[in-house]
CSV table of C-alpha atoms and ligand atoms in Angstrom, one decimal:
chain,number,residue,atom,x,y,z
A,63,UNK,CA,4.7,-32.0,27.1
A,64,UNK,CA,3.6,-34.7,24.6
A,65,UNK,CA,0.4,-33.9,22.8
A,66,UNK,CA,0.4,-30.2,23.7
A,67,UNK,CA,1.9,-28.8,20.5
A,68,UNK,CA,4.0,-25.7,20.4
A,69,UNK,CA,2.5,-22.5,21.8
A,70,UNK,CA,3.5,-19.7,19.4
A,71,UNK,CA,2.9,-17.0,22.0
A,72,UNK,CA,5.6,-18.5,24.2
A,73,UNK,CA,8.2,-18.6,21.4
A,74,UNK,CA,10.6,-15.8,20.8
A,75,UNK,CA,9.9,-14.1,17.4
A,76,UNK,CA,12.9,-15.6,15.8
A,77,UNK,CA,11.9,-19.2,16.6
A,78,UNK,CA,8.3,-18.3,15.6
A,79,UNK,CA,9.6,-17.1,12.2
A,80,UNK,CA,11.7,-20.3,11.8
A,81,UNK,CA,8.8,-22.6,12.6
A,82,UNK,CA,6.2,-20.9,10.5
A,83,UNK,CA,8.5,-20.5,7.5
A,84,UNK,CA,9.6,-24.2,7.8
A,85,UNK,CA,6.0,-25.4,8.1
A,86,UNK,CA,4.2,-23.3,5.5
A,87,UNK,CA,6.1,-24.3,2.3
A,88,UNK,CA,6.7,-23.8,-0.5
A,89,UNK,CA,5.9,-20.1,-0.8
A,90,UNK,CA,5.9,-18.2,-4.1
A,91,UNK,CA,8.4,-15.3,-4.4
A,92,UNK,CA,7.5,-11.9,-5.6
A,93,UNK,CA,10.4,-9.9,-7.0
A,94,UNK,CA,9.0,-6.4,-6.6
A,95,UNK,CA,10.1,-3.3,-8.5
A,96,UNK,CA,9.3,0.2,-7.3
A,97,UNK,CA,10.6,3.7,-8.1
A,98,UNK,CA,12.4,5.8,-5.6
A,99,UNK,CA,12.0,9.6,-5.3
A,100,UNK,CA,14.9,10.1,-7.8
A,101,UNK,CA,13.5,7.7,-10.4
A,102,UNK,CA,15.9,4.8,-9.6
A,103,UNK,CA,14.4,1.3,-10.0
A,104,UNK,CA,14.5,-0.7,-6.8
A,105,UNK,CA,14.0,-4.4,-6.7
A,106,UNK,CA,13.6,-6.8,-3.8
A,107,UNK,CA,12.2,-10.3,-3.2
A,108,UNK,CA,9.3,-11.1,-0.8
A,109,UNK,CA,8.1,-14.6,0.0
A,110,UNK,CA,5.3,-13.5,2.4
A,111,UNK,CA,3.3,-13.3,-0.7
A,112,UNK,CA,0.3,-14.7,-2.4
A,113,UNK,CA,-2.8,-14.1,-4.4
A,114,UNK,CA,-6.1,-14.3,-2.5
A,115,UNK,CA,-8.8,-13.0,-4.7
A,116,UNK,CA,-9.7,-12.6,-8.4
A,117,UNK,CA,-12.7,-10.2,-8.2
A,118,UNK,CA,-11.1,-7.8,-7.4
A,119,UNK,CA,-7.7,-9.2,-8.4
A,120,UNK,CA,-5.7,-8.9,-5.2
A,121,UNK,CA,-2.3,-10.0,-4.0
A,122,UNK,CA,-0.7,-9.6,-0.5
A,123,UNK,CA,2.8,-8.9,0.5
A,124,UNK,CA,4.1,-9.1,4.1
A,125,UNK,CA,6.5,-6.2,4.6
A,126,UNK,CA,8.9,-6.4,7.5
A,127,UNK,CA,10.8,-3.2,8.6
A,128,UNK,CA,14.6,-3.2,8.9
A,129,UNK,CA,16.3,-4.1,12.2
A,130,UNK,CA,16.6,-0.3,12.9
A,131,UNK,CA,12.7,-0.2,12.5
A,132,UNK,CA,12.9,2.0,9.4
A,133,UNK,CA,10.8,0.8,6.4
A,134,UNK,CA,12.5,-1.1,3.6
A,135,UNK,CA,13.0,0.8,0.3
A,136,UNK,CA,10.1,-1.2,-1.3
A,137,UNK,CA,7.8,-0.2,1.5
A,138,UNK,CA,8.8,3.5,1.5
A,139,UNK,CA,8.4,3.7,-2.3
A,140,UNK,CA,4.9,2.1,-2.2
A,141,UNK,CA,3.9,4.4,0.6
A,142,UNK,CA,4.9,7.3,-1.5
A,143,UNK,CA,3.3,6.6,-4.9
A,144,UNK,CA,1.2,3.4,-4.4
A,145,UNK,CA,2.6,1.6,-7.5
A,146,UNK,CA,4.7,-1.5,-7.9
A,147,UNK,CA,5.3,-4.5,-10.2
A,148,UNK,CA,5.5,-8.0,-8.9
A,149,UNK,CA,7.6,-10.4,-11.0
A,150,UNK,CA,7.3,-14.2,-10.6
A,151,UNK,CA,10.7,-15.9,-10.3
A,152,UNK,CA,11.6,-18.8,-12.5
A,153,UNK,CA,14.7,-21.0,-12.3
A,154,UNK,CA,16.7,-18.7,-14.6
A,155,UNK,CA,15.9,-15.6,-12.5
A,156,UNK,CA,16.7,-17.2,-9.1
A,157,UNK,CA,20.3,-15.9,-8.9
A,158,UNK,CA,19.4,-12.3,-9.8
A,159,UNK,CA,16.5,-12.5,-7.3
A,160,UNK,CA,18.9,-13.4,-4.5
A,161,UNK,CA,21.3,-10.6,-5.5
A,162,UNK,CA,18.3,-8.2,-5.2
A,163,UNK,CA,18.0,-9.2,-1.5
A,164,UNK,CA,21.5,-7.7,-0.8
A,165,UNK,CA,21.1,-4.8,1.6
A,166,UNK,CA,22.3,-2.2,-0.9
A,167,UNK,CA,22.3,1.4,0.5
A,168,UNK,CA,19.0,3.2,0.0
A,169,UNK,CA,19.2,5.0,-3.3
A,170,UNK,CA,21.3,2.3,-5.0
A,171,UNK,CA,19.4,0.6,-7.7
A,172,UNK,CA,19.5,-3.3,-7.4
A,173,UNK,CA,18.4,-3.3,-11.0
A,174,UNK,CA,21.3,-1.2,-12.2
A,175,UNK,CA,23.7,-3.2,-9.9
A,176,UNK,CA,22.6,-6.6,-11.2
A,177,UNK,CA,22.3,-5.4,-14.9
A,178,UNK,CA,18.7,-6.5,-15.2
A,179,UNK,CA,17.1,-5.0,-18.2
A,180,UNK,CA,13.7,-3.2,-17.8
A,181,UNK,CA,10.7,-2.5,-20.0
A,182,UNK,CA,8.1,0.2,-19.7
A,183,UNK,CA,4.9,-0.8,-17.9
A,184,UNK,CA,1.4,0.3,-19.2
A,185,UNK,CA,-0.8,1.2,-16.2
A,186,UNK,CA,1.9,2.2,-13.7
A,187,UNK,CA,5.1,4.3,-14.0
A,188,UNK,CA,7.3,1.6,-12.4
A,189,UNK,CA,9.3,-0.3,-15.0
A,190,UNK,CA,9.1,-4.1,-15.2
A,191,UNK,CA,12.0,-6.6,-15.5
A,192,UNK,CA,12.4,-8.0,-19.0
A,193,UNK,CA,13.8,-11.3,-17.8
A,194,UNK,CA,10.7,-12.3,-15.7
A,195,UNK,CA,8.3,-15.0,-16.8
A,196,UNK,CA,5.4,-12.9,-15.5
A,197,UNK,CA,5.2,-9.3,-14.5
A,198,UNK,CA,2.1,-8.1,-12.6
A,199,UNK,CA,1.5,-4.3,-12.7
A,200,UNK,CA,0.0,-3.5,-9.3
A,201,UNK,CA,-1.5,-0.5,-7.4
A,202,UNK,CA,-1.8,-0.3,-3.6
A,203,UNK,CA,-5.3,-1.1,-2.4
A,204,UNK,CA,-4.9,-1.2,1.4
A,205,UNK,CA,-2.2,-1.4,4.0
A,206,UNK,CA,-2.8,-3.0,7.4
A,207,UNK,CA,-0.3,-2.5,10.2
A,208,UNK,CA,0.0,-5.3,12.6
A,209,UNK,CA,2.9,-4.0,14.7
A,210,UNK,CA,5.3,-1.1,14.4
A,211,UNK,CA,7.6,-3.4,12.3
A,212,UNK,CA,5.2,-5.4,10.1
A,213,UNK,CA,2.6,-4.4,7.6
A,214,UNK,CA,0.4,-6.3,5.2
A,215,UNK,CA,0.1,-4.7,1.8
A,216,UNK,CA,-2.9,-5.6,-0.4
A,217,UNK,CA,-2.4,-4.7,-4.0
A,218,UNK,CA,-4.7,-4.8,-7.0
A,219,UNK,CA,-3.2,-6.5,-10.1
A,220,UNK,CA,-4.0,-4.2,-13.0
A,221,UNK,CA,-2.2,-6.1,-15.8
A,222,UNK,CA,-0.2,-9.2,-16.4
A,223,UNK,CA,2.7,-9.5,-18.8
A,224,UNK,CA,3.6,-13.0,-19.8
A,225,UNK,CA,6.8,-14.1,-21.6
A,226,UNK,CA,6.1,-15.5,-25.1
A,227,UNK,CA,4.9,-19.1,-25.0
A,228,UNK,CA,3.8,-19.2,-21.3
A,229,UNK,CA,0.0,-18.5,-21.6
A,230,UNK,CA,-2.5,-19.8,-24.1
A,231,UNK,CA,-4.8,-16.8,-24.0
A,232,UNK,CA,-7.7,-18.7,-25.6
A,233,UNK,CA,-8.2,-20.6,-22.2
A,234,UNK,CA,-5.7,-18.8,-19.9
A,235,UNK,CA,-3.8,-22.1,-19.5
A,236,UNK,CA,-0.2,-21.6,-18.2
A,237,UNK,CA,2.4,-24.0,-19.5
A,238,UNK,CA,4.2,-25.1,-16.3
A,239,UNK,CA,7.0,-26.8,-18.1
A,240,UNK,CA,7.9,-23.6,-20.0
A,241,UNK,CA,7.3,-21.5,-16.8
A,242,UNK,CA,9.6,-23.4,-14.4
A,243,UNK,CA,8.7,-21.3,-11.3
A,244,UNK,CA,10.7,-21.7,-8.1
A,245,UNK,CA,9.3,-21.6,-4.5
A,246,UNK,CA,10.9,-20.7,-1.2
A,247,UNK,CA,11.3,-23.4,1.4
A,248,UNK,CA,13.0,-21.8,4.3
A,249,UNK,CA,16.3,-20.1,5.0
A,250,UNK,CA,18.3,-20.3,1.8
A,251,UNK,CA,16.5,-23.4,0.4
A,252,UNK,CA,14.4,-23.2,-2.7
A,253,UNK,CA,12.4,-25.7,-4.7
A,254,UNK,CA,11.5,-26.2,-8.3
A,255,UNK,CA,8.0,-27.2,-9.3
A,256,UNK,CA,8.8,-30.0,-11.9
A,257,UNK,CA,7.3,-32.9,-10.1
A,258,UNK,CA,3.5,-32.3,-10.2
A,259,UNK,CA,0.6,-34.6,-9.9
A,260,UNK,CA,-3.2,-34.3,-10.6
A,261,UNK,CA,-6.2,-34.9,-8.3
A,262,UNK,CA,-9.6,-34.3,-9.9
A,263,UNK,CA,-12.2,-32.5,-7.9
A,264,UNK,CA,-15.4,-34.4,-7.5
A,265,UNK,CA,-19.0,-33.5,-6.7
A,266,UNK,CA,-20.7,-35.2,-3.8
A,267,UNK,CA,-22.6,-37.4,-6.2
A,268,UNK,CA,-19.4,-38.5,-8.0
A,269,UNK,CA,-17.7,-39.2,-4.7
A,270,UNK,CA,-20.7,-41.4,-3.5
A,271,UNK,CA,-20.7,-43.3,-6.8
A,272,UNK,CA,-16.9,-43.9,-6.7
A,273,UNK,CA,-16.8,-45.0,-3.1
A,274,UNK,CA,-19.9,-47.2,-3.6
A,275,UNK,CA,-18.1,-48.8,-6.6
A,276,UNK,CA,-15.1,-49.5,-4.3
A,277,UNK,CA,-17.4,-51.0,-1.6
A,278,UNK,CA,-19.1,-53.2,-4.3
A,279,UNK,CA,-15.9,-54.5,-5.8
B,567,FMN,C1,13.6,-15.3,-1.0
B,567,FMN,C2,13.5,-14.1,-0.1
B,567,FMN,C3,12.2,-13.7,0.4
B,567,FMN,C4,12.1,-12.6,1.2
B,567,FMN,N1,10.9,-12.3,1.7
B,567,FMN,C5,10.7,-11.2,2.5
B,567,FMN,C6,9.4,-10.9,2.9
B,567,FMN,O1,8.4,-11.6,2.7
B,567,FMN,N2,9.3,-9.7,3.7
B,567,FMN,C7,10.3,-8.9,3.9
B,567,FMN,O2,10.1,-7.9,4.6
B,567,FMN,N3,11.6,-9.2,3.5
B,567,FMN,C8,11.8,-10.3,2.7
B,567,FMN,N4,13.0,-10.6,2.3
B,567,FMN,C9,14.1,-9.7,2.5
B,567,FMN,C10,14.2,-8.5,1.5
B,567,FMN,O3,14.2,-9.0,0.2
B,567,FMN,C11,15.4,-7.7,1.8
B,567,FMN,O4,15.3,-7.1,3.1
B,567,FMN,C12,15.7,-6.6,0.8
B,567,FMN,O5,17.0,-6.1,1.0
B,567,FMN,C13,14.7,-5.4,0.9
B,567,FMN,O6,15.1,-4.5,-0.1
B,567,FMN,P1,14.6,-3.0,-0.2
B,567,FMN,O7,15.1,-2.3,1.0
B,567,FMN,O8,15.2,-2.5,-1.5
B,567,FMN,O9,13.1,-3.0,-0.3
B,567,FMN,C14,13.2,-11.8,1.5
B,567,FMN,C15,14.5,-12.1,1.0
B,567,FMN,C16,14.6,-13.3,0.2
B,567,FMN,C17,15.9,-13.6,-0.4
């Protein structure tokens, strides 16, 4: 009926997923490395991902189980040792990120399969990807289960590695033109972040002064 909106509880989960992922865009992509029990480096992308706090420094990942209800390798590995590295994805890394979403058999390393080079991390045992613009060494902080198939992982960011030339550490300014991050739209659609614009934040006094000037003009 017109004006009633779409009741999410009445949608089947697939349509709910399509609608929410089509509406809440773009979403950043975390390409997450973990270590399996044999020391193989696992990598997989997650776009139910964001930062939500700086004190403490926390990020969230939405981990969905596989269709057979077993946890994904990433989830299993983080349950076991609590450590992971989140890599931000730039335009150059997008193809490898997509390859890492292939459902390789458990135990097969996406990193070995795709030929991605790794570097040692400092605060966690999990290696990081050399090609990533940013690598965030993380430790599990809290896991919340919302259904048998869905958990929200909250991780603390312990350390950030930045590719040369991306961060001015004097003021922590990130050079977006050099970074070239991608975002996920929905399905297999992605977006670049090249077309940005600025809006300055005003105090109430500044807002009153500006709107008064407009009225007086
Ligand atoms: C761009 C992109 C975003 C994804 N986001 C998620 C996500 O947020 N949560 C999730 O459970 N799976 C997500 N996936 C699917 C996983 O990457 C995929 O199931 C992967 O094979 C899991 O690998 P693993 O078993 O090695 O952990 C995403 C895939 C792509 C390509």
